[in-house]
PDB file of C-alpha atoms and ligand atoms in Angstrom:
ATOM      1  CA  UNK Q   1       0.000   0.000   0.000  1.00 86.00           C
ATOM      2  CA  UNK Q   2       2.957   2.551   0.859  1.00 91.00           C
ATOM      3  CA  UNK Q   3       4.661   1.466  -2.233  1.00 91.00           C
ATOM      4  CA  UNK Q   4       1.500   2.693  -4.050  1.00 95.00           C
ATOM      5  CA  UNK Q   5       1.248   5.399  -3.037  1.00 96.00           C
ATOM      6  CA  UNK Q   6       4.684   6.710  -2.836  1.00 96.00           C
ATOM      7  CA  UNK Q   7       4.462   5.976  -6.889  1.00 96.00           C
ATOM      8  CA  UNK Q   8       1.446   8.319  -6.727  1.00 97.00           C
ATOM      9  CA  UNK Q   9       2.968  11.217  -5.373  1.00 97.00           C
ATOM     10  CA  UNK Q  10       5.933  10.882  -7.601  1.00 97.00           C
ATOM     11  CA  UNK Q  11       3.427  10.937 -10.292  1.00 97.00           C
ATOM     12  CA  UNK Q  12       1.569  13.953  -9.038  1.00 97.00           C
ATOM     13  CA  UNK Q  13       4.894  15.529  -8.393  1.00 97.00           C
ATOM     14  CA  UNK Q  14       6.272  15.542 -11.669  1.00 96.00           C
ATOM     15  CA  UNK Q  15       2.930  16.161 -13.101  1.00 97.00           C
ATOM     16  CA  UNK Q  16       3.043  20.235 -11.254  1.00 96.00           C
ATOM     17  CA  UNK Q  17       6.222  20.571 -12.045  1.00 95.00           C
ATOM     18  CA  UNK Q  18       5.523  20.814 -15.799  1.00 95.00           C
ATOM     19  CA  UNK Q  19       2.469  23.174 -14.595  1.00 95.00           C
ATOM     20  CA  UNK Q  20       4.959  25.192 -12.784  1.00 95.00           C
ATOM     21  CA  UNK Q  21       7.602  25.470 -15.543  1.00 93.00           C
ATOM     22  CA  UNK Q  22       4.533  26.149 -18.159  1.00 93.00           C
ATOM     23  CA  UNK Q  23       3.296  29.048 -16.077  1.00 93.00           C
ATOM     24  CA  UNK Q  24       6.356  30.679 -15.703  1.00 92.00           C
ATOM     25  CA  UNK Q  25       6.124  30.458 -11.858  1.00 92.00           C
ATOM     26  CA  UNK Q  26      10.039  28.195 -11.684  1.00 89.00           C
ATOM     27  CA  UNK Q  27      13.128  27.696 -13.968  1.00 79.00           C
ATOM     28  CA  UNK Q  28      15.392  25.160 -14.662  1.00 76.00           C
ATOM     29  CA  UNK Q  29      15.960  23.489 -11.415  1.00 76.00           C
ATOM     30  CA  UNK Q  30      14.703  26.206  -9.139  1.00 87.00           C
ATOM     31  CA  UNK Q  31      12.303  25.897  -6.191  1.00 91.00           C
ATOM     32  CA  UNK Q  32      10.785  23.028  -4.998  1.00 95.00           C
ATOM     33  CA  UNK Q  33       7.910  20.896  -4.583  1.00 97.00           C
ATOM     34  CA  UNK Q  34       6.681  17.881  -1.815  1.00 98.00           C
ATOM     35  CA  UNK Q  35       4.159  15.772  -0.838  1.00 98.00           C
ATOM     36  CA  UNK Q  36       2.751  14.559   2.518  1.00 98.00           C
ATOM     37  CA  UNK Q  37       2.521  10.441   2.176  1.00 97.00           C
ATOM     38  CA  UNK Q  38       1.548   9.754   5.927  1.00 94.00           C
ATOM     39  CA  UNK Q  39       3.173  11.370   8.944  1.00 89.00           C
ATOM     40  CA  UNK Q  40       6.529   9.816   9.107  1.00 95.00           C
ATOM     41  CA  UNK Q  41       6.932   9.666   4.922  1.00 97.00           C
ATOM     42  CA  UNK Q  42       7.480  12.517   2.720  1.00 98.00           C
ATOM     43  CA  UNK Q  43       8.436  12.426  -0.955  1.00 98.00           C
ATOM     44  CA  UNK Q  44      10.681  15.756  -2.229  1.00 98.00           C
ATOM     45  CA  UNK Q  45      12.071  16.882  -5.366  1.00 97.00           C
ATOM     46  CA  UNK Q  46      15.868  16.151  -5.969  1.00 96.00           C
ATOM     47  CA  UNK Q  47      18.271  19.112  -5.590  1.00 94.00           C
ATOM     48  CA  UNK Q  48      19.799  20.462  -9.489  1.00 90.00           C
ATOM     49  CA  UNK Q  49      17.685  18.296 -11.685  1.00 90.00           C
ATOM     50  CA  UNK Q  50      15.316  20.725 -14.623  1.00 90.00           C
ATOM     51  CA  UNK Q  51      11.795  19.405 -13.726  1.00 91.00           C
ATOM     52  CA  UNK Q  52      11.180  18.754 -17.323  1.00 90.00           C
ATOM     53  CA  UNK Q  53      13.739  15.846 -17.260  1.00 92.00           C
ATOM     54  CA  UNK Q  54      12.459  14.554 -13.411  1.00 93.00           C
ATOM     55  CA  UNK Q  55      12.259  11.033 -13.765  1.00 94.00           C
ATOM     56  CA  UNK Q  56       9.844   9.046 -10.934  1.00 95.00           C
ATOM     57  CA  UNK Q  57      12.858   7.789  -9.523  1.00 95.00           C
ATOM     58  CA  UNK Q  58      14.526  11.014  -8.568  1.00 96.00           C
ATOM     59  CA  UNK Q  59      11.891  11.842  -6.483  1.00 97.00           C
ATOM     60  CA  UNK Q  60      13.272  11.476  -3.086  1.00 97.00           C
ATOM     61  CA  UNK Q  61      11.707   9.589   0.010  1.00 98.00           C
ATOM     62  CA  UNK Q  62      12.052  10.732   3.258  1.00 97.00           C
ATOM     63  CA  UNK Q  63      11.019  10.537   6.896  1.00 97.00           C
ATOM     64  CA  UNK Q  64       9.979  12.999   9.048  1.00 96.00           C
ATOM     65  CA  UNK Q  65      13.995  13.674  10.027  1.00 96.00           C
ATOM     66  CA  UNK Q  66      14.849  14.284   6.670  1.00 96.00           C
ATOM     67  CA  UNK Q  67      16.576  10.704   6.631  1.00 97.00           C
ATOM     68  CA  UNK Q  68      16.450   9.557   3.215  1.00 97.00           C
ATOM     69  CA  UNK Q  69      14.168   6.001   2.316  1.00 96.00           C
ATOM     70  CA  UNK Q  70      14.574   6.123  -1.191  1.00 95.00           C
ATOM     71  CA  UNK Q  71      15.330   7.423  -4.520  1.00 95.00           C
ATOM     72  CA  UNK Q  72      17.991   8.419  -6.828  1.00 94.00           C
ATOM     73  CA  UNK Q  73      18.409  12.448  -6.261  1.00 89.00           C
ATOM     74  CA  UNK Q  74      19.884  14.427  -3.190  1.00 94.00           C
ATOM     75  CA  UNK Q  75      16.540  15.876  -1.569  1.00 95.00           C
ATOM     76  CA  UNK Q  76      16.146  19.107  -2.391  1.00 94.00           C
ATOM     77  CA  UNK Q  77      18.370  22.051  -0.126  1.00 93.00           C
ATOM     78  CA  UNK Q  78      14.767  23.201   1.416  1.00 95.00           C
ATOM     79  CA  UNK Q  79      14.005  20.198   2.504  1.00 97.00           C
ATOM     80  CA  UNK Q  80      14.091  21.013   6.121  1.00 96.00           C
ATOM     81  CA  UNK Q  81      12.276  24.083   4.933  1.00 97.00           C
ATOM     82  CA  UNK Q  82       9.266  21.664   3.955  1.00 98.00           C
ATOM     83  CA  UNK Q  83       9.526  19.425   7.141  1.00 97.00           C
ATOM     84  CA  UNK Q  84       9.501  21.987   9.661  1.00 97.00           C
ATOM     85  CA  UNK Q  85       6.031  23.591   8.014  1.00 98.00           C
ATOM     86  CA  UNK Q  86       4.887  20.039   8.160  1.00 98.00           C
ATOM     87  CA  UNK Q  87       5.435  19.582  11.853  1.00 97.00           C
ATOM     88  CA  UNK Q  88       4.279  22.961  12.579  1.00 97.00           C
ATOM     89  CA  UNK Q  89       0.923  23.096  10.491  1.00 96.00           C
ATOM     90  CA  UNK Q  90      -0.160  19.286  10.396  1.00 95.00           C
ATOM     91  CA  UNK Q  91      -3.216  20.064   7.938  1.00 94.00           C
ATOM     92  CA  UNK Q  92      -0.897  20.824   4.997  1.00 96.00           C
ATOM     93  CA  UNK Q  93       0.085  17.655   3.077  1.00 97.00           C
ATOM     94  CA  UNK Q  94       1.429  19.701   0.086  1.00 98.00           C
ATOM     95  CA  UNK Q  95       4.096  22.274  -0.295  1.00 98.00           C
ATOM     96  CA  UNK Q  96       5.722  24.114  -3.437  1.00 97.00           C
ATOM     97  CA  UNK Q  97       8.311  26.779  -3.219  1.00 97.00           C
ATOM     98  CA  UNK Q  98       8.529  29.275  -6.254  1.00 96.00           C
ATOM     99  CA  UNK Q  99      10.834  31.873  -7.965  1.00 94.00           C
ATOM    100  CA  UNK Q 100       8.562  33.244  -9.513  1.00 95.00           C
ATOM    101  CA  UNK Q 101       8.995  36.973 -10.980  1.00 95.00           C
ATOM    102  CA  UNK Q 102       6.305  39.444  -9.142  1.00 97.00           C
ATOM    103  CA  UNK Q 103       6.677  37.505  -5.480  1.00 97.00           C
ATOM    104  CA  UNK Q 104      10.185  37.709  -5.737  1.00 96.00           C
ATOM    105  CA  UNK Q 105       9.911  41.860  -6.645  1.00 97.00           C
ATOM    106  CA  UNK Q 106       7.814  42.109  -3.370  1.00 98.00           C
ATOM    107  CA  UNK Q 107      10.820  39.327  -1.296  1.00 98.00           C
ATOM    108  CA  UNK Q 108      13.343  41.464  -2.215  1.00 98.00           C
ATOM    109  CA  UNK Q 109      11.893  44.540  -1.341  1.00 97.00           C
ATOM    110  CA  UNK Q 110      10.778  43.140   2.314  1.00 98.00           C
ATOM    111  CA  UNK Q 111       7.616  44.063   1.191  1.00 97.00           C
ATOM    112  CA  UNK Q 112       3.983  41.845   2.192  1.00 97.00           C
ATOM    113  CA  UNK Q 113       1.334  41.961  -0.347  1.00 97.00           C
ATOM    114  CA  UNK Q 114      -1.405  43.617   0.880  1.00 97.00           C
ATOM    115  CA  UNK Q 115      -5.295  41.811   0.733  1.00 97.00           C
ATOM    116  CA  UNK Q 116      -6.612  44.059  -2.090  1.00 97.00           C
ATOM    117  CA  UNK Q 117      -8.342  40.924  -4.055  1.00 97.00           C
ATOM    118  CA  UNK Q 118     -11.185  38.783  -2.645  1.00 97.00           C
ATOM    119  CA  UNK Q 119      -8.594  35.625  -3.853  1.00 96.00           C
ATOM    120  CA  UNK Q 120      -5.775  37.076  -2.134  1.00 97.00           C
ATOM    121  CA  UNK Q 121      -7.411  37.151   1.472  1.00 97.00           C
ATOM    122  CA  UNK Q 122      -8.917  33.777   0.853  1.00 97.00           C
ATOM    123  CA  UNK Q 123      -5.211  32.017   0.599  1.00 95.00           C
ATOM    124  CA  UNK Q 124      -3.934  34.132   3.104  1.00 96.00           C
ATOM    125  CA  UNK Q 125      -6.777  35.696   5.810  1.00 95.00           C
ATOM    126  CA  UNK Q 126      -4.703  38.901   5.349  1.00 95.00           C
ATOM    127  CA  UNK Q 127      -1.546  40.264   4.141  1.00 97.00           C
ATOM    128  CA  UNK Q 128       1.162  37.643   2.552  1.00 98.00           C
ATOM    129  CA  UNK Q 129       3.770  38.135   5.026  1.00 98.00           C
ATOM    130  CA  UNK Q 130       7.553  38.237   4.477  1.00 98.00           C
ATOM    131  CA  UNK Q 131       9.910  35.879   6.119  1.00 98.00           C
ATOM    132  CA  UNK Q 132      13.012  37.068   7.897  1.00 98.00           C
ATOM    133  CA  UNK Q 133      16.179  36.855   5.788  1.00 98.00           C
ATOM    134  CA  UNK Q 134      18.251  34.244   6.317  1.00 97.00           C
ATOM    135  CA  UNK Q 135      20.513  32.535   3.614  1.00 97.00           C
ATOM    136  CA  UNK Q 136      19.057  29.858   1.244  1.00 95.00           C
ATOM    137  CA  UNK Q 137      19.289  26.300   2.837  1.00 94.00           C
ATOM    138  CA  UNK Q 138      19.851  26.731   6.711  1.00 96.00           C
ATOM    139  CA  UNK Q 139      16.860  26.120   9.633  1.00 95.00           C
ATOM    140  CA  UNK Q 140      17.515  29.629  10.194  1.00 97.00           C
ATOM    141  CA  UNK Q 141      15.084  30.232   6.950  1.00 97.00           C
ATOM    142  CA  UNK Q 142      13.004  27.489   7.681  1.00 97.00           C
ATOM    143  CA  UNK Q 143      12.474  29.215  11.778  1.00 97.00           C
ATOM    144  CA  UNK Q 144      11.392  32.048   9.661  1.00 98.00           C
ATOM    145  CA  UNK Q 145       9.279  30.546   7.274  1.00 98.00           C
ATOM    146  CA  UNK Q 146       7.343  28.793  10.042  1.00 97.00           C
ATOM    147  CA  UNK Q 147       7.089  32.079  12.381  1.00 97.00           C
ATOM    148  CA  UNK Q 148       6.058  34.032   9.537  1.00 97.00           C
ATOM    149  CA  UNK Q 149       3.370  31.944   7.642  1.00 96.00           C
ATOM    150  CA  UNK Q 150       0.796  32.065  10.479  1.00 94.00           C
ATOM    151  CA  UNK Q 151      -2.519  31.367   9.643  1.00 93.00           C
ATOM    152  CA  UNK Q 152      -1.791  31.534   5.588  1.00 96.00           C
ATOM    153  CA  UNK Q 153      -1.392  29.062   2.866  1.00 97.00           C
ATOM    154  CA  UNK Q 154       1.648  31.462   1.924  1.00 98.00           C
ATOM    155  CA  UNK Q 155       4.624  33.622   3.088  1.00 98.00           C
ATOM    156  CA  UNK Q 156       6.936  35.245   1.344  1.00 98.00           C
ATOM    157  CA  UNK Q 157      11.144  34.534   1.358  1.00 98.00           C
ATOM    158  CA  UNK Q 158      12.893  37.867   1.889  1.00 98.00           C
ATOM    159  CA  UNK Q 159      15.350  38.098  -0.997  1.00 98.00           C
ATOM    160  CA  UNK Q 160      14.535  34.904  -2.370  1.00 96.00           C
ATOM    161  CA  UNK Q 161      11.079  33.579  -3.415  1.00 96.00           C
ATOM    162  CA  UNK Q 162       7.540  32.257  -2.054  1.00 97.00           C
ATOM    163  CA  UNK Q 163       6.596  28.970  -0.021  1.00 98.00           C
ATOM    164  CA  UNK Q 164       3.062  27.926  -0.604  1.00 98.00           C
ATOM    165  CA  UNK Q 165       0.691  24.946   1.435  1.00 97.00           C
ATOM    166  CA  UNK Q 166      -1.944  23.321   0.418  1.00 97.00           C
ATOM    167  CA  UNK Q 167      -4.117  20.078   1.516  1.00 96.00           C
ATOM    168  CA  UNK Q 168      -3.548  18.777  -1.972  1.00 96.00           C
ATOM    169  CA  UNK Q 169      -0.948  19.514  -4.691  1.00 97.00           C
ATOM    170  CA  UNK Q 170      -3.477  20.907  -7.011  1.00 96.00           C
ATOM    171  CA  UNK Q 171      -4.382  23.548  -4.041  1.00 96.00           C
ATOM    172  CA  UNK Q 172      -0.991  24.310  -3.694  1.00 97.00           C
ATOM    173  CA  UNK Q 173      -0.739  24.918  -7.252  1.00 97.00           C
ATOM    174  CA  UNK Q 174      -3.815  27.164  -7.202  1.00 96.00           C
ATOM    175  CA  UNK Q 175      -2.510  29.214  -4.085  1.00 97.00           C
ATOM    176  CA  UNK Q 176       0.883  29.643  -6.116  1.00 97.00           C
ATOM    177  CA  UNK Q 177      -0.759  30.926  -8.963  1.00 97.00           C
ATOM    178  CA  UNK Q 178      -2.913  33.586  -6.900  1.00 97.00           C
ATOM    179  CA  UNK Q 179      -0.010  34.514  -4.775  1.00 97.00           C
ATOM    180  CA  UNK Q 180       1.806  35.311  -7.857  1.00 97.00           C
ATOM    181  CA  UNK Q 181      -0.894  37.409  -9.542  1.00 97.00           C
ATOM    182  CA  UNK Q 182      -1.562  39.586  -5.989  1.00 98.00           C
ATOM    183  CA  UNK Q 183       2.396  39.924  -6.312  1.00 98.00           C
ATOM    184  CA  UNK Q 184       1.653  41.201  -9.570  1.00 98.00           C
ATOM    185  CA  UNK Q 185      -1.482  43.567  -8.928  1.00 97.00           C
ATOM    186  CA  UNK Q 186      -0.256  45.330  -5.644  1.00 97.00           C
ATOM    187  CA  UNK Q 187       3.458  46.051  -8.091  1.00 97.00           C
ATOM    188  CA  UNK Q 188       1.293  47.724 -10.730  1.00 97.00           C
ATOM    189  CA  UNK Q 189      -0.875  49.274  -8.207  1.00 97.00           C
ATOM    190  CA  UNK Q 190       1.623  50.553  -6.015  1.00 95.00           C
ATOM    191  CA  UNK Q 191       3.632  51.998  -9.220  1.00 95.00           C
ATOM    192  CA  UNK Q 192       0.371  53.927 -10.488  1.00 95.00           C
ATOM    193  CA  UNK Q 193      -0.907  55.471  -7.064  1.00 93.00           C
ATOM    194  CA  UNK Q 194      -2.919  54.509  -4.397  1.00 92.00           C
ATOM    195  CA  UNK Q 195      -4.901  51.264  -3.079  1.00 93.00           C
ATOM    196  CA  UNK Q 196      -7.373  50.100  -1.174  1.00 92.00           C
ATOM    197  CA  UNK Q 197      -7.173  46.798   0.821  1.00 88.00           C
ATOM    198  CA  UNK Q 198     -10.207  44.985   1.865  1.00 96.00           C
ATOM    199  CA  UNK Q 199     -12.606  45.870   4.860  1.00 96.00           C
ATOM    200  CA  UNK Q 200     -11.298  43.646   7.781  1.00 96.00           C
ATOM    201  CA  UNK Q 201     -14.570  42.095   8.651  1.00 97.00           C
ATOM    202  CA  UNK Q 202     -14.790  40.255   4.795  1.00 97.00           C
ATOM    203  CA  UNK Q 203     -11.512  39.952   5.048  1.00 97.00           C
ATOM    204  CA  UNK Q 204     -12.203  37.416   7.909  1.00 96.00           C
ATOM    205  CA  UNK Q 205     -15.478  35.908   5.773  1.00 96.00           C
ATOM    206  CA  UNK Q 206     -13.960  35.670   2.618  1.00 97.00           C
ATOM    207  CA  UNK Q 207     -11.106  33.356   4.691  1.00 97.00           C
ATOM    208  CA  UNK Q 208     -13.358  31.291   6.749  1.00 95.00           C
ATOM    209  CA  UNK Q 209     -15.351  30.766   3.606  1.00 95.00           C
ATOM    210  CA  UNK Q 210     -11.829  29.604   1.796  1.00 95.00           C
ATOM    211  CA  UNK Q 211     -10.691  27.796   4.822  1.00 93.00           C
ATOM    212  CA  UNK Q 212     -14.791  25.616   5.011  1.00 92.00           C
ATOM    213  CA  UNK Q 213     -15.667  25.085   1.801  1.00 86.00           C
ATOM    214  CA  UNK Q 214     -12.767  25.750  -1.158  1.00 79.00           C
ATOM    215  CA  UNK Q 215      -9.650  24.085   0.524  1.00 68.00           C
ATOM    216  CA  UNK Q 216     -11.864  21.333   1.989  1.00 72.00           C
ATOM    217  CA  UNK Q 217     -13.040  20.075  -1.601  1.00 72.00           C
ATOM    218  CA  UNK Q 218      -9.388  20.712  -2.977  1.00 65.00           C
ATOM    219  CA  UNK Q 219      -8.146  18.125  -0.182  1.00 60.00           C
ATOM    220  CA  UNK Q 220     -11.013  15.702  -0.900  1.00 56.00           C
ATOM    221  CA  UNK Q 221     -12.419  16.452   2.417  1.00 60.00           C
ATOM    222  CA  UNK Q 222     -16.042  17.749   1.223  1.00 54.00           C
TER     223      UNK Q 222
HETATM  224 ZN1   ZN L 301      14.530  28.885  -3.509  1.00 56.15          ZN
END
C-alpha cells in the first residue's frame, strides 16, 4: 500500500512541475515541490535536476527527520524548509516553493502583499507576510518561514522567493498561482498610485469561507 502510493505522489509531483515550468512560476531546477505520504513519509524533489527531465525515480523519500528512504536524487536544499512547516501546520500535506517573478519583486523589497483581491485574502486571511532573511538552505530560513506563515497558505522569502501549502498539490498549485498574480497587482498598483485593501470584517469571511468550503473540496475532504 505505501509502495503505491509513494508511486502516486511521484506521479503527481512531476505532473506540477511541468504546470509550474509552463506558467512561468520556476526555472530550470529552481524551487521546490513535496508531498505529505503519511506522517513519518514525505516524498521531495531532488536538488539540481530541470523538472522537465524529473524522472519518478529522482523523487526522493524521506522521513519525518529528513533521513532519506529512497530514490535516486539528493533531496532538495529546502528540505528542512518543507519538514519543519509540516510539523508545525499538520493540515498541509502539500508544499511548493517558487521563484517566480512578481513575489520575488515584493521578497526582495521586504515588502507583504497587501489583501486588495477577494482571492488574495482567501489564501492568506490577510496580508502575505515576508519571512526574515536568512541565507538559502539553513533552519535559520526554515524558523522564519514557520514564524512568519501564520494562519496563511503562503509567506513570502525575503530576498529569495515564495513557499506555498496546500491540503492537496493541485491547491498548492492554485494558491501559487494567486499569490503570484496579488504579487503582480499590488506592483502595478503601487507603481500607479494609491490602493485600497479589503474591509477587515470580509476579510475574515472571505477566509473562513476559503478555509470551510474551497480548501476542503481541494483536499477531498467535502
Ligand atoms: Zn529557492
Amino acid at each position: 500500500m505505501l509502495e503505491v502510493k509513494i508511486a502516486d505522489a511521484r506521479k503527481s509531483i512531476i505532473e506540477i512541475g511541468f504546470k509550474l515550468l509552463d506558467r512561468k512560476l520556476v526555472a530550470g531546477s529552481w524551487g521546490n515541490i513535496s508531498m505529505k505520504i503519511d506522517k513519518d513519509c514525505y516524498a521531495i524533489t531532488p536538488s539540481g535536476r530541470p523538472y522537465d527531465l524529473l524522472e519518478e525515480e529522482d523523487i526522493v523519500i524521506v522521513n519525518s527527520n529528513g533521513i532519506k528512504l529512497a530514490g535516486s536524487g539528493i533531496p532538495s536544499s529546502e528540505l528542512f524548509l518543507h519538514l519543519a512547516i509540516y510539523k508545525k501546520y499538520p493540515t498541509f500535506n502539500a508544499i511548493i516553493h517558487t521563484h517566480s517573478i512578481y513575489a520575488s519583486a515584493c521578497a526582495a523589497m521586504h515588502r507583504q502583499i497587501p489583501p486588495l483581491l477577494e482571492d488574495t485574502a482567501q489564501i492568506s486571511g490577510g496580508s502575505i507576510k515576508v519571512a526574515k532573511y536568512a541565507l538559502a538552505g539553513t533552519k535559520e530560513l526554515a524558523e522564519n518561514a514557520v514564524e512568519a506563515m501564520g494562519m496563511s497558505n503562503a509567506v513570502l522569502l525575503a530576498n529569495h522567493g515564495a513557499v506555498i501549502c496546500g491540503k492537496s498539490l493541485d491547491e498548492a498549485l492554485i494558491v501559487a498561482e494567486i499569490v503570484e498574480k496579488s504579487a503582480h497587482v499590488y506592483c502595478i498598483t503601487a507603481s500607479i498610485g494609491e490602493s485600497f485593501p479589503l474591509p477587515t470584517n470580509d476579510i475574515k469571511l472571505l477566509r473562513n469561507f476559503y478555509v470551510e468550503h474551497y480548501s476542503k473540496r481541494q483536499g477531498g475532504d467535502e
